[in-house]
């Protein structure tokens, strides 16, 4: 068995099928021709229609599936559509879905909106829940996890939740975008469906939206059928960019991790900061589980400031030179945004404003200097 860093380089590559080209080129194809009626009627050739697959999308599917260690991967045009498709593949009308209260905001909106319209009831549970089985009902069909969760970085006990779910034949869906398959082994820890926003660390350059869902053998047919019937597809150009990013993900993540850790420790020492939300820090409430289950931490973390006015926070953020303000993360560049989250349970109580930081690949001392100047502005503004 090859190790993950090798899989990142080798996965999905077939140079001999591409005239020796190292990278599978961009295939822009909707119609794919059949040589004769028999081949058409039996669909007995490798590619049949662009929406279903081209060599570009199949290369990415294969590479992600290999890295995840799953049975089959399906690609979607965004990370969000990967989250929603995973839920649609697992649940039917009349079913009950359990979902972590710290799930990505748009996933939350989907289950509260569209999913409800189709007669599937979603119930949020506190991410640090000890006995998830207490919430199981006769019609509970799936548990949706995201660890650590968006904005608040609470770590979930995925193996224990997954074991309880498996005992009742309940599907476990995990949004593994933060850790990536490099730092968290979704299937090894009990997931049935692993979701990735490819947009983030796989793409890695803030220039592509894409998603991937990988299923174990038991959920492969459901995934493939639902994906095909809904008609989701990924363009060849996007698949190419995602693959290009994937090849260097291990080296980028290593650096994102180093810089995030250095910034997290430095921020902990600042008088303006109440606490830092990053499971790799020994002081983080999720540290023990993170240490047990993860093999690394990525570059995204939260900072809880001591109480400060909106004006003071704006003064800090508006003057930053290296940290851009914008959605998404996982690119080579540093980002910062004020965190916003809807919660059902009051298990997360911030002392003051919460910021979300993505540590990019810039020099860490430059990043500290930029944040230090920002914190000075914060302190000087009432
Ligand atoms: C960004 C993100 C998504 C969605 O990805 P998009 O490509 O923006 O749709 C899903 N889950 C998590 C945890 C994310 O951070």
Tab-separated table of N, CA and C and ligand atoms in Angstrom, residues 77-83 103-107 144 146 148-150 175-178 195-200 208-211 300 327-329 356, ligand 1:
chain	number	residue	atom	x	y	z
A	77	UNK	N	-20.649	20.405	-8.342
A	77	UNK	CA	-20.140	21.733	-8.716
A	77	UNK	C	-19.777	22.634	-7.545
A	78	UNK	N	-19.989	22.205	-6.310
A	78	UNK	CA	-19.597	23.009	-5.146
A	78	UNK	C	-19.515	22.096	-3.933
A	79	UNK	N	-18.886	22.600	-2.890
A	79	UNK	CA	-18.849	21.838	-1.644
A	79	UNK	C	-20.242	21.709	-1.046
A	80	UNK	N	-21.033	22.784	-1.159
A	80	UNK	CA	-22.380	22.736	-0.595
A	80	UNK	C	-23.225	21.664	-1.285
A	81	UNK	N	-23.134	21.563	-2.620
A	81	UNK	CA	-23.944	20.539	-3.299
A	81	UNK	C	-23.471	19.139	-2.922
A	82	UNK	N	-22.223	19.000	-2.515
A	82	UNK	CA	-21.755	17.695	-2.017
A	82	UNK	C	-22.422	17.391	-0.670
A	83	UNK	N	-22.543	18.402	0.195
A	83	UNK	CA	-23.213	18.204	1.491
A	83	UNK	C	-24.684	17.852	1.276
A	103	UNK	N	-22.609	22.730	12.269
A	103	UNK	CA	-22.443	22.509	10.822
A	103	UNK	C	-22.314	23.834	10.070
A	104	UNK	N	-21.635	23.748	8.955
A	104	UNK	CA	-21.468	24.854	8.011
A	104	UNK	C	-22.823	25.544	7.770
A	105	UNK	N	-22.876	26.885	7.867
A	105	UNK	CA	-24.133	27.634	7.795
A	105	UNK	C	-25.045	27.236	6.633
A	106	UNK	N	-24.550	27.228	5.393
A	106	UNK	CA	-25.419	26.870	4.276
A	106	UNK	C	-25.964	25.435	4.349
A	107	UNK	N	-25.240	24.506	4.961
A	107	UNK	CA	-25.768	23.150	5.167
A	107	UNK	C	-26.951	23.233	6.121
A	144	UNK	N	-25.355	13.638	10.552
A	144	UNK	CA	-24.436	14.474	9.779
A	144	UNK	C	-23.446	15.138	10.738
A	146	UNK	N	-19.573	17.227	11.382
A	146	UNK	CA	-18.537	18.086	10.810
A	146	UNK	C	-17.576	18.360	11.952
A	148	UNK	N	-13.474	19.505	13.062
A	148	UNK	CA	-14.165	20.426	13.959
A	148	UNK	C	-15.212	21.222	13.183
A	149	UNK	N	-16.207	21.763	13.875
A	149	UNK	CA	-17.321	22.426	13.216
A	149	UNK	C	-16.980	23.823	12.738
A	150	UNK	N	-17.753	24.248	11.751
A	150	UNK	CA	-17.544	25.575	11.164
A	150	UNK	C	-17.679	26.672	12.213
A	175	UNK	N	-18.659	15.777	7.024
A	175	UNK	CA	-18.043	16.838	6.230
A	175	UNK	C	-16.600	16.948	6.732
A	176	UNK	N	-15.671	16.473	5.909
A	176	UNK	CA	-14.265	16.353	6.313
A	176	UNK	C	-13.394	17.436	5.683
A	177	UNK	N	-14.008	18.572	5.367
A	177	UNK	CA	-13.306	19.630	4.630
A	177	UNK	C	-12.133	20.213	5.414
A	178	UNK	N	-12.306	20.422	6.713
A	178	UNK	CA	-11.254	21.081	7.508
A	178	UNK	C	-9.983	20.229	7.573
A	195	UNK	N	-17.678	13.853	2.863
A	195	UNK	CA	-17.900	15.001	1.987
A	195	UNK	C	-16.710	15.954	2.072
A	196	UNK	N	-16.282	16.454	0.919
A	196	UNK	CA	-15.206	17.439	0.893
A	196	UNK	C	-15.618	18.638	0.050
A	197	UNK	N	-15.401	19.848	0.586
A	197	UNK	CA	-15.449	21.020	-0.282
A	197	UNK	C	-14.074	21.054	-0.955
A	198	UNK	N	-14.035	20.600	-2.190
A	198	UNK	CA	-12.783	20.572	-2.972
A	198	UNK	C	-12.271	22.000	-3.176
A	199	UNK	N	-13.219	22.934	-3.139
A	199	UNK	CA	-12.951	24.370	-3.190
A	199	UNK	C	-11.823	24.792	-2.242
A	200	UNK	N	-11.741	24.144	-1.097
A	200	UNK	CA	-10.835	24.598	-0.046
A	200	UNK	C	-9.412	24.086	-0.291
A	208	UNK	N	-11.478	27.854	-7.766
A	208	UNK	CA	-12.399	26.826	-8.232
A	208	UNK	C	-13.407	26.462	-7.138
A	209	UNK	N	-14.664	26.302	-7.521
A	209	UNK	CA	-15.681	25.720	-6.630
A	209	UNK	C	-15.936	24.298	-7.094
A	210	UNK	N	-15.822	23.364	-6.175
A	210	UNK	CA	-16.090	21.958	-6.512
A	210	UNK	C	-16.299	21.186	-5.223
A	211	UNK	N	-16.972	20.054	-5.333
A	211	UNK	CA	-17.204	19.206	-4.172
A	211	UNK	C	-17.020	17.749	-4.530
A	300	UNK	N	-7.088	26.750	9.426
A	300	UNK	CA	-8.268	27.557	9.750
A	300	UNK	C	-8.563	27.473	11.244
A	327	UNK	N	-15.248	35.183	1.796
A	327	UNK	CA	-15.667	33.828	2.143
A	327	UNK	C	-14.695	32.820	1.574
A	328	UNK	N	-14.904	31.600	1.999
A	328	UNK	CA	-14.070	30.466	1.638
A	328	UNK	C	-12.728	30.544	2.350
A	329	UNK	N	-11.881	29.579	2.108
A	329	UNK	CA	-10.565	29.467	2.735
A	329	UNK	C	-9.874	28.285	2.079
A	356	UNK	N	-12.729	34.561	12.360
A	356	UNK	CA	-12.209	33.329	11.772
A	356	UNK	C	-11.020	33.690	10.891
B	1	LIG	C1	-16.833	25.975	2.247
B	1	LIG	C2	-17.431	24.816	2.881
B	1	LIG	C3	-18.414	24.073	2.226
B	1	LIG	C4	-18.992	24.476	0.901
B	1	LIG	O1	-18.104	24.619	-0.171
B	1	LIG	P1	-18.507	25.547	-1.410
B	1	LIG	O2	-17.639	25.127	-2.527
B	1	LIG	O3	-18.303	26.960	-0.957
B	1	LIG	O4	-19.963	25.289	-1.695
B	1	LIG	C5	-18.910	22.963	2.876
B	1	LIG	N1	-18.462	22.587	4.089
B	1	LIG	C6	-17.515	23.274	4.737
B	1	LIG	C7	-17.055	22.821	6.075
B	1	LIG	C8	-16.967	24.416	4.164
B	1	LIG	O5	-16.047	25.113	4.823
